Amino acid sequence: MEASEKEKKSLNFIETIIEEDIKNHKNDARVHTRFPPEPNGYLHIGHAKSICLNFGMAEKYNGKCNLRFDDTNPTKEEMEYVDSIKADVQWLGFEWNGQELFASDYFDQLYDWAVMLIKKGKAYVDDQPQELISQQRGTPTRPGIESPFRSRSIDENLALFEAMKRGDFPNGAKVLRAKVDMASPNMHMRDPVMYRILNAPHHRTGDTWKIYPMYDYAHGQSDYLEGITHSLCTLEFEVHRPLYDWFLDELIDTEYRPRQIEFARLNLSYTVMSKRKLLELVKNGVVNGWDDPRMPTIAGLRRRGYTAASIRTFADRIGVAKRDNTIDVGLLEFSVREDLNNIAPRVMAVLDPVKLIISNYPEGQTEQIELINNPEQPEAGSRNIPFSRELYIERDDFMIDPPKKFFRLAPDKEVRLKGAYVVRCESYELDDAGEVKTIYCSYDAETRSGTGTKNPKVKGTLHWVEANTAVDAEVRLYDRLFNDEDPAGHKEKDAMEFLNPDSLQIKTYCKLERMLADVQPEDKFQFQRIGYFCVDKDSKAGQLVFNRTVSLRDTWAKMNQ
RNA sequence: UGUCCGAUGGUGUAAUGGUAGCACUGCAGAUUUUGGUUCUGCCUGUCAAGGUUCGAAUCCUUGUCGGACAACCA
């Protein structure tokens, strides 16, 4: 049955290719992918798509997936990022094949191959400065012209390249170029640079190397050395593919060949995704670091309260194709709500408290109210919370002069207090500022939940917290960082002009039911009727801090828009 | 005035020459001691024009629109 279900499910274009390759016994019908981040920044939700794809294909086809750091540029890369990337991949729930790998593991082999290319007359040392080489490359619509050093003798090239390796020249003095075709309509084939001189220590190879390979020269061969079969990358590398194949053609002679396949990167509405823009947000202090809960980074989403499972489901839902796409950020929110709805314990929390006094409830009396922990999970059981004469309810749940469809509390109106009694608003008191200070109600002792004696139909049920036992907390309400659907998509305006000034709202005087006094960072809850919240890493006993992951669907708020 | 890639409801994604489906969103209703969840129903789509074919989202031609490419970045 499972097999027939699998057959029915349609394939994305990558799965189609893979299944075709398996059928043809290409590369011994192996499937081996890799996730190849450059360790120069934090992973974001776009990387998550790639991670889920690469690891997902390996899982689905009983293959393997490597984690390989593309560390060919020592001036940009740091060990710190290696660690954060590993942590993020693991948190997402994936296990890479063996040890993590590095392109720098292959520097020796890459060098030998470069020498081989020189000997074949397919590579040469160019002495020209960067600007000149750049000029000679032409433009997409005009062919380039050949470097005067292009026809150097093999021996000279060999000697020069070795001298480059030795460190005889300053940065930028020379480069090694592949001899391909300066007239190619593909810019990347116009004698691309293979090696540049970089007198910089590498985070793994230290001072061993003075020259470092370029991405194009390193990536395909790294894939080859690792036995990668399907090298999945984003669309912008499409034009690099002929070069990817060119190096492999010149260098190797086996039947096994890795194949580069490109897919469209993820774009999310109301979000920026480029490393540069993300860095700008951090550097300018718009957010508080890479793991700010408003950031689309894995670390940010995690701190925000997203579950790994919800991100994986999201990645499944958005699919994979080659056309440019912008996913509605609402789909991400839907995915996390769906997961949290199933797993998050329900608790009572009042974010904007106003005192409610039940005038006819005996002073000093307390009773225990039993509340279901999670209606979606009967086995999660129930708990008791105290109820007494003085409670807090949400300010929004009371209106002096309510509109017709307002199902909550108002003068002379009745509501049920969740799990407890039906109360009727008798009067209210304002403070000097004209804000509601206290609401006075009466209760009907026979309406207690579960007793069944009396169950009047009331339209609304409110959450509440017992005043004396409530614990205080700070709650951080997050909203989208940008007000514009495509903040980075404007030619004339910078994304930063569309920043949402209300992306963070801090509630300082929240009242929570007492069981929340003892929670740990990343613990997740549904604050009944409000949304999903998780404990922030800033939280301490006695100084609780919660982040709003996402609000509940709110048809009432929608009606009032 | 180059090369390559792409175009299916509002947003994504299927249909691989044979009934345009699914998800999200939106709308309407049912259930509900969360205005949550769940359930039901509905709206909305093949970029255009030709051609091939009994039959085209799918194949061909032309056009239109969008994207990528000119780091010693990845």
XYZ file of C-alpha atoms (C1' of nucleotides) in Angstrom:
635
model
C 0.000 0.000 0.000
C 2.785 2.340 0.859
C 4.421 1.594 -2.441
C 1.325 2.393 -4.435
C 0.938 5.661 -2.577
C 4.502 6.499 -3.433
C 3.918 5.725 -7.071
C 0.966 7.999 -7.167
C 2.768 10.944 -5.735
C 4.025 13.120 -8.529
C 7.704 13.783 -8.880
C 9.463 17.085 -9.070
C 11.849 17.565 -11.971
C 14.865 16.548 -9.926
C 13.242 13.334 -8.784
C 12.331 12.644 -12.371
C 15.972 12.987 -13.388
C 17.173 10.869 -10.499
C 14.703 8.102 -11.197
C 15.672 8.134 -14.824
C 19.346 7.884 -13.854
C 18.623 5.002 -11.512
C 16.677 3.254 -14.210
C 19.586 3.640 -16.604
C 21.985 2.477 -13.926
C 23.938 5.681 -14.339
C 26.810 5.935 -11.833
C 25.922 2.423 -10.668
C 22.471 3.714 -9.782
C 23.915 5.533 -6.797
C 22.407 8.717 -5.418
C 24.858 10.910 -3.584
C 24.184 14.589 -2.983
C 25.897 17.264 -0.987
C 25.053 20.483 0.797
C 27.937 22.872 0.079
C 27.708 26.074 2.135
C 30.447 28.653 2.192
C 31.332 29.204 5.845
C 30.954 32.956 5.696
C 27.547 33.575 7.211
C 24.524 32.121 8.878
C 22.139 29.774 7.187
C 18.681 31.065 6.335
C 15.366 29.577 5.295
C 16.545 29.562 1.683
C 19.399 27.284 2.686
C 16.870 25.168 4.532
C 15.157 24.539 1.219
C 18.435 23.366 -0.245
C 19.271 21.275 2.819
C 15.887 19.577 2.777
C 16.246 18.959 -0.930
C 19.737 17.511 -0.825
C 19.289 15.420 2.280
C 15.770 14.592 1.225
C 16.819 13.154 -2.126
C 19.489 11.071 -0.421
C 16.962 9.748 2.079
C 14.332 9.020 -0.514
C 16.645 7.106 -2.813
C 18.693 5.342 -0.154
C 21.673 7.463 -0.972
C 24.030 9.671 0.949
C 24.419 13.376 1.453
C 27.677 15.065 2.324
C 28.142 18.265 4.213
C 30.937 20.064 2.441
C 32.189 23.498 3.254
C 33.164 25.459 0.195
C 36.121 27.124 1.833
C 38.203 28.319 -1.085
C 38.350 31.948 -0.024
C 40.277 32.364 3.240
C 39.673 36.108 3.361
C 35.968 35.645 3.934
C 35.578 32.439 5.817
C 35.733 31.590 9.471
C 35.527 28.594 11.734
C 32.735 30.231 13.708
C 30.459 29.815 10.734
C 31.428 26.200 10.267
C 30.152 25.477 13.753
C 26.918 27.410 13.393
C 26.177 25.749 10.063
C 26.748 22.286 11.487
C 24.475 23.088 14.398
C 21.744 24.374 12.103
C 21.824 21.337 9.828
C 21.672 19.018 12.801
C 18.878 20.972 14.397
C 16.895 20.638 11.194
C 17.189 16.932 11.772
C 19.668 15.800 9.159
C 22.711 13.639 9.481
C 25.450 13.991 6.929
C 27.463 11.169 5.530
C 30.587 10.589 7.647
C 32.620 13.573 8.763
C 31.961 17.041 7.478
C 34.136 17.726 4.467
C 35.935 20.751 3.114
C 36.925 21.856 -0.333
C 40.249 22.661 1.300
C 40.694 18.917 1.816
C 41.310 18.756 -1.911
C 43.801 21.586 -2.359
C 46.652 19.208 -3.140
C 44.705 17.251 -5.717
C 43.377 20.447 -7.236
C 46.905 21.756 -7.561
C 48.099 18.583 -9.253
C 45.213 18.768 -11.636
C 46.068 22.364 -12.443
C 49.597 21.305 -13.309
C 48.109 18.635 -15.527
C 46.017 21.225 -17.306
C 49.072 23.381 -17.858
C 50.910 20.413 -19.313
C 47.995 19.816 -21.646
C 48.267 23.400 -22.781
C 44.859 24.123 -21.254
C 45.931 26.594 -18.621
C 48.291 29.531 -18.439
C 49.633 32.109 -16.062
C 48.457 35.635 -16.769
C 50.551 38.540 -15.451
C 48.032 41.225 -16.204
C 46.336 43.239 -13.504
C 42.763 42.497 -12.626
C 41.336 45.534 -14.415
C 42.955 44.581 -17.682
C 41.778 41.010 -17.522
C 38.333 42.248 -16.743
C 38.348 44.621 -19.722
C 39.563 41.936 -22.062
C 36.765 39.660 -21.013
C 34.338 41.745 -23.041
C 30.654 41.962 -22.208
C 27.777 39.548 -22.556
C 27.070 40.998 -25.979
C 30.676 41.496 -27.124
C 33.362 38.824 -27.309
C 36.542 39.122 -25.299
C 40.058 39.370 -26.558
C 42.920 37.046 -25.771
C 45.544 37.840 -23.204
C 49.045 38.451 -24.522
C 50.237 35.806 -22.050
C 47.881 33.197 -23.403
C 50.523 31.556 -25.566
C 53.262 31.246 -22.970
C 55.217 28.030 -23.173
C 54.216 25.145 -21.032
C 57.538 25.183 -19.234
C 57.239 28.829 -18.428
C 53.713 28.336 -17.177
C 54.817 25.449 -15.031
C 57.655 27.430 -13.496
C 55.486 30.471 -12.920
C 52.677 28.505 -11.353
C 55.077 26.830 -9.013
C 56.512 30.200 -8.092
C 53.005 31.425 -7.400
C 52.500 28.486 -5.099
C 55.804 29.131 -3.404
C 54.752 32.659 -2.586
C 57.193 34.499 -4.847
C 54.603 37.066 -5.888
C 52.411 39.563 -4.080
C 48.640 39.301 -4.014
C 47.085 39.874 -7.396
C 50.354 39.792 -9.322
C 49.401 36.750 -11.352
C 46.581 34.325 -11.885
C 46.269 30.923 -13.435
C 43.635 30.852 -16.147
C 41.982 28.054 -18.018
C 42.454 28.302 -21.761
C 38.951 27.926 -23.072
C 37.434 30.424 -25.475
C 37.555 34.199 -25.247
C 34.851 34.489 -27.886
C 32.392 32.233 -26.112
C 28.931 33.708 -25.717
C 29.154 32.399 -22.168
C 31.229 34.804 -20.107
C 32.306 32.034 -17.791
C 34.085 30.252 -20.606
C 36.286 33.254 -21.456
C 39.450 31.901 -19.887
C 38.176 31.854 -16.315
C 40.554 32.331 -13.434
C 41.430 29.054 -11.730
C 43.834 30.269 -9.075
C 44.559 33.601 -7.505
C 47.373 34.610 -5.194
C 46.084 35.234 -1.700
C 48.585 35.695 1.021
C 46.141 34.907 3.735
C 45.979 32.216 6.366
C 43.266 29.670 5.844
C 41.067 28.529 8.707
C 42.112 24.948 8.122
C 45.285 24.858 6.028
C 46.950 27.717 7.867
C 49.902 29.204 5.969
C 50.415 26.254 3.664
C 48.943 27.928 0.618
C 49.628 31.217 -1.064
C 47.310 30.478 -3.920
C 43.689 29.460 -3.675
C 41.366 27.885 -6.243
C 38.264 29.654 -7.484
C 34.796 28.210 -6.991
C 34.462 27.074 -10.595
C 37.708 25.219 -10.514
C 37.024 23.621 -7.144
C 33.378 22.683 -7.056
C 32.961 20.115 -9.794
C 36.181 18.359 -8.908
C 35.209 18.279 -5.246
C 31.944 16.678 -6.296
C 33.902 14.190 -8.350
C 36.282 13.318 -5.540
C 33.391 12.680 -3.198
C 31.496 10.533 -5.643
C 28.617 12.982 -5.843
C 26.078 11.960 -8.456
C 23.628 14.848 -8.424
C 25.045 18.256 -7.635
C 22.060 20.433 -6.853
C 22.513 24.173 -6.858
C 20.568 27.331 -7.506
C 19.712 28.825 -10.880
C 22.441 31.436 -11.002
C 24.956 28.627 -11.493
C 23.266 27.502 -14.652
C 25.720 29.468 -16.784
C 28.564 27.887 -14.874
C 27.543 24.377 -15.862
C 29.458 24.308 -19.167
C 32.577 25.167 -17.211
C 31.773 22.596 -14.541
C 31.646 20.023 -17.320
C 34.673 21.411 -19.134
C 37.017 20.887 -16.192
C 35.718 17.384 -15.638
C 36.090 16.606 -19.331
C 39.694 17.745 -19.334
C 40.623 16.166 -16.043
C 38.995 12.807 -15.708
C 38.375 9.782 -17.777
C 36.012 7.615 -15.791
C 32.509 6.607 -16.630
C 31.286 8.057 -13.366
C 30.404 11.703 -13.634
C 28.634 14.091 -11.291
C 25.875 16.143 -12.846
C 24.972 19.671 -11.881
C 21.250 20.392 -11.715
C 19.892 23.838 -10.974
C 16.687 24.785 -9.180
C 15.082 28.099 -8.278
C 16.058 29.572 -4.958
C 13.440 30.409 -2.366
C 12.077 33.907 -2.063
C 9.719 34.778 0.768
C 7.290 37.655 0.715
C 7.926 40.496 3.164
C 11.447 39.210 3.642
C 14.962 39.801 2.416
C 17.127 36.781 1.899
C 20.512 37.873 0.634
C 23.456 37.496 2.963
C 24.367 41.092 2.282
C 20.990 42.474 3.309
C 20.789 40.207 6.302
C 24.208 41.362 7.386
C 23.080 44.951 6.947
C 20.180 44.356 9.319
C 22.569 42.984 11.902
C 25.271 45.629 11.404
C 22.847 48.535 11.525
C 21.291 47.249 14.684
C 17.894 46.918 13.084
C 17.769 43.505 14.704
C 19.628 42.103 17.647
C 21.987 39.690 15.962
C 21.763 36.816 13.539
C 19.405 34.900 15.746
C 16.978 37.750 16.265
C 13.545 36.129 16.089
C 12.610 38.387 13.192
C 15.452 37.120 11.035
C 14.752 34.468 8.390
C 17.894 32.679 9.547
C 17.595 29.139 10.865
C 18.881 30.410 14.190
C 16.325 33.219 14.158
C 13.432 30.963 13.302
C 14.490 28.575 16.005
C 14.606 31.331 18.587
C 11.274 32.557 17.313
C 9.845 29.170 18.198
C 9.686 27.470 14.833
C 10.074 23.727 15.009
C 12.431 21.862 12.732
C 9.533 19.680 11.656
C 7.522 22.699 10.542
C 10.405 23.966 8.439
C 10.816 20.573 6.823
C 7.106 20.396 6.058
C 7.293 23.875 4.629
C 10.158 22.860 2.366
C 8.051 19.947 1.131
C 5.057 22.132 0.461
C 6.848 24.777 -1.580
C 8.176 22.189 -3.985
C 11.110 22.503 -6.337
C 11.097 23.898 -9.844
C 13.070 26.166 -12.123
C 10.832 29.168 -12.344
C 11.382 32.137 -10.097
C 9.030 32.094 -7.178
C 7.976 34.075 -4.175
C 6.386 32.047 -1.450
C 3.792 33.710 0.692
C 5.288 33.994 4.166
C 1.830 32.943 5.315
C 2.629 29.428 4.191
C 5.555 29.302 6.595
C 3.261 30.518 9.351
C 0.651 27.968 8.424
C 3.253 25.222 8.676
C 4.357 26.183 12.145
C 0.804 26.661 13.401
C -0.067 23.238 12.142
C 2.796 21.616 14.016
C 2.396 23.667 17.171
C -1.340 23.044 17.234
C -0.539 19.390 17.712
C 2.274 19.602 20.194
C 2.017 22.836 22.181
C 0.399 22.646 25.624
C -2.368 25.187 26.125
C -1.852 27.663 28.930
C -3.547 30.782 30.203
C -1.670 34.018 29.702
C -2.922 37.564 29.802
C -0.757 39.929 27.811
C -2.508 43.160 28.569
C -4.112 42.558 31.955
C -7.053 44.327 33.460
C -8.402 43.374 36.874
C -11.703 41.568 37.087
C -13.381 41.251 40.481
C -16.224 38.835 41.064
C -18.189 40.746 43.651
C -20.317 37.856 44.852
C -17.498 35.340 45.091
C -16.442 34.696 48.703
C -13.371 36.642 49.699
C -10.382 34.461 50.511
C -11.831 31.435 48.773
C -9.810 29.568 46.154
C -10.822 26.578 44.155
C -8.987 24.417 41.669
C -10.062 24.423 38.060
C -9.136 21.493 35.885
C -7.952 22.386 32.426
C -7.149 20.158 29.471
C -3.512 20.502 28.455
C -4.048 19.923 24.779
C -7.353 19.081 23.142
C -5.441 17.620 20.193
C -3.587 15.234 22.486
C -5.851 13.609 25.069
C -2.868 11.762 26.511
C -1.311 15.094 27.442
C -3.743 15.077 30.363
C -4.897 17.991 32.423
C -3.775 20.261 35.216
C -5.340 22.355 37.955
C -5.152 26.087 38.165
C -6.466 28.262 40.965
C -9.572 30.428 40.698
C -10.588 33.135 43.111
C -12.379 36.422 43.490
C -9.747 38.474 41.706
C -8.586 37.662 38.222
C -6.943 39.268 35.248
C -8.469 39.218 31.837
C -7.312 40.652 28.536
C -8.013 44.343 28.018
C -9.230 43.590 24.514
C -11.851 41.252 25.905
C -13.873 44.060 27.437
C -15.618 46.930 25.722
C -17.746 49.587 27.278
C -19.709 50.142 24.117
C -19.325 47.019 22.006
C -20.340 46.508 18.400
C -22.963 43.934 17.604
C -20.693 41.018 16.820
C -18.582 41.421 19.943
C -18.884 38.113 21.786
C -16.841 39.121 24.783
C -17.452 41.026 27.985
C -19.352 44.297 28.155
C -21.667 45.955 30.667
C -24.630 43.668 31.365
C -23.196 40.954 29.120
C -22.272 37.415 30.084
C -19.266 35.358 29.141
C -17.761 32.118 30.328
C -14.396 32.207 31.982
C -12.629 29.278 30.389
C -12.970 26.176 32.527
C -14.759 28.068 35.298
C -17.956 30.081 35.633
C -20.220 32.250 33.607
C -19.878 35.814 34.805
C -21.911 38.903 34.147
C -20.433 42.381 34.015
C -22.172 44.588 36.581
C -19.989 47.665 36.445
C -16.538 48.955 35.733
C -14.172 51.594 36.983
C -11.939 53.948 35.015
C -8.587 55.351 36.003
C -7.524 58.983 35.684
C -6.553 58.472 32.092
C -9.973 57.169 31.252
C -8.766 53.596 30.824
C -10.703 50.721 32.263
C -9.127 49.947 35.620
C -11.362 47.317 37.141
C -14.273 45.295 35.910
C -16.846 44.090 38.412
C -18.783 40.950 37.709
C -21.144 38.578 39.390
C -20.953 34.863 38.926
C -23.444 32.054 38.988
C -22.108 29.239 41.164
C -24.138 26.660 39.297
C -22.455 27.334 35.975
C -19.140 25.832 36.882
C -17.643 23.912 33.958
C -18.154 20.221 34.025
C -20.774 20.204 36.766
C -23.581 20.242 34.278
C -26.056 21.857 36.613
C -26.526 24.908 34.526
C -25.011 25.729 31.179
C -26.384 28.912 29.749
C -25.527 29.638 26.144
C -22.955 32.356 26.083
C -21.263 33.566 22.943
C -17.846 34.080 24.357
C -15.281 32.265 26.426
C -12.437 34.266 27.872
C -9.050 33.221 29.159
C -8.052 34.543 32.547
C -5.405 34.265 35.236
C -5.915 34.224 38.988
C -4.513 37.487 40.317
C -2.647 36.421 43.441
C -0.862 33.425 41.989
C -0.095 34.871 38.570
C 3.532 35.115 37.537
C 4.867 38.138 35.697
C 6.530 37.921 32.344
C 7.814 39.933 29.464
C 6.348 38.947 26.140
C 7.888 39.994 22.858
C 5.447 40.305 20.022
C 7.121 39.972 16.671
C 5.768 40.977 13.326
C 7.221 40.945 9.831
C 10.368 43.032 9.436
C 9.203 44.721 6.250
C 5.914 46.248 5.257
C 6.528 45.713 1.584
C 5.834 42.418 -0.098
C 9.101 42.518 -2.004
C 11.369 44.897 -0.087
C 14.447 44.108 -2.151
C 12.605 44.294 -5.446
C 12.529 48.046 -5.944
C 14.961 49.643 -8.338
C 14.753 53.127 -6.883
C 14.327 52.322 -3.239
C 16.408 50.445 -0.773
C 14.829 47.598 1.159
C 15.582 49.441 4.390
C 13.032 52.067 3.459
C 10.326 49.491 3.952
C 11.226 48.467 7.474
C 8.240 47.841 9.693
C 8.653 50.114 12.712
C 6.400 47.832 14.734
C 8.204 44.586 14.060
C 8.861 44.232 17.769
C 6.447 45.186 20.470
C 7.384 44.392 24.043
C 4.712 43.665 26.628
C 6.196 44.039 30.076
C 3.365 43.404 32.477
C 1.970 40.133 31.344
C 0.341 37.758 33.771
C 0.741 34.030 33.332
C -0.664 31.049 35.120
C 1.734 29.884 37.787
C 2.872 26.676 36.126
C 4.840 28.833 33.719
C 7.159 29.968 36.480
C 9.356 26.999 35.719
C 10.178 26.860 32.026
C 13.264 26.452 29.887
C 14.345 28.311 26.732
C 12.665 26.932 23.603
C 9.735 25.486 25.578
C 6.669 26.055 23.464
C 3.101 26.858 24.456
C -0.154 27.992 23.073
C -1.333 30.997 25.014
C -4.990 30.217 24.817
C -6.846 32.403 22.328
C -3.705 34.431 21.524
C -1.012 32.505 19.770
C 2.001 30.274 20.029
C 4.845 31.385 22.236
C 8.207 30.038 23.219
C 10.595 30.802 26.018
C 13.426 33.058 24.902
C 17.035 32.413 25.782
C 16.995 35.682 27.745
C 14.462 34.156 30.111
C 15.404 33.472 33.728
C 13.508 32.217 36.744
C 11.647 35.210 38.086
C 12.260 37.141 34.887
C 10.451 35.222 32.247
C 10.684 36.205 28.606
C 8.487 34.754 25.890
C 8.576 35.233 22.135
C 5.483 35.126 20.043
C 6.123 32.600 17.324
C 2.905 33.270 15.475
C -0.554 34.385 16.451
C -3.568 32.156 16.247
C -5.765 32.621 13.224
C -7.960 35.475 14.272
C -11.208 35.882 12.364
C -12.361 38.543 14.792
C -9.343 40.708 14.053
C -9.866 40.085 10.361
C -13.481 41.217 10.575
C -12.329 44.480 12.071
C -9.795 45.306 9.401
C 21.696 44.684 -30.283
C 24.423 38.240 -27.258
C 23.876 33.378 -24.687
C 21.188 30.473 -21.379
C 16.755 29.542 -18.415
C 11.709 30.113 -17.452
C 6.124 31.224 -18.126
C -0.477 26.776 -15.281
C -5.875 30.556 -10.347
C -3.933 35.819 -5.709
C 0.753 32.500 -4.186
C 3.186 27.931 -4.936
C 3.137 23.231 -7.253
C 1.140 18.695 -10.292
C -0.819 16.670 -14.823
C 5.296 13.698 -19.037
C -0.315 13.736 -26.132
C -6.238 11.767 -23.321
C -11.485 14.685 -17.411
C -6.416 20.928 -15.613
C -5.569 18.326 -9.708
C -3.378 19.525 -4.738
C -1.793 22.989 -0.914
C -1.861 27.977 1.002
C -4.845 32.396 0.676
C -9.921 34.342 0.103
C -15.349 33.727 0.652
C -19.736 30.999 2.733
C -21.535 27.472 6.213
C -21.378 23.364 10.241
C -19.140 21.965 14.913
C -16.659 24.166 19.122
C -16.279 26.071 26.875
C -9.897 28.821 22.355
C -13.621 34.098 17.293
C -8.224 28.226 17.667
C -8.628 23.196 15.719
C -11.758 20.081 12.657
C -15.403 19.431 8.700
C -18.279 20.923 4.194
C -18.939 23.918 -0.010
C -17.455 27.862 -3.364
C -14.471 31.520 -6.297
C -10.259 32.012 -9.344
C -5.684 29.315 -13.979
C -2.741 26.786 -18.897
C 1.324 34.322 -21.633
C -0.306 35.286 -27.107
C -0.955 33.854 -32.154
C -0.382 30.207 -35.618
C 0.719 24.924 -36.711
C 0.945 19.229 -35.965
C -2.918 15.766 -34.040
C -9.074 12.351 -33.568
C -7.210 14.976 -29.258
C -2.224 20.013 -26.945
C -0.819 22.955 -20.563
C 2.296 19.172 -22.833
C 5.103 18.714 -29.478
C 6.686 22.657 -33.494
C 7.078 28.025 -35.124
C 6.897 33.082 -34.103
C 6.136 36.706 -30.705
C 5.517 38.786 -25.647
C 6.979 38.999 -20.719
C 10.292 37.648 -16.584
C 15.097 35.983 -14.726
C 20.463 34.808 -14.891
C 25.402 35.979 -16.841
C 30.540 41.059 -17.725
C 34.685 39.277 -8.764
C 41.354 37.410 -8.706
C 33.091 35.948 -4.492
C 30.432 31.474 -3.790
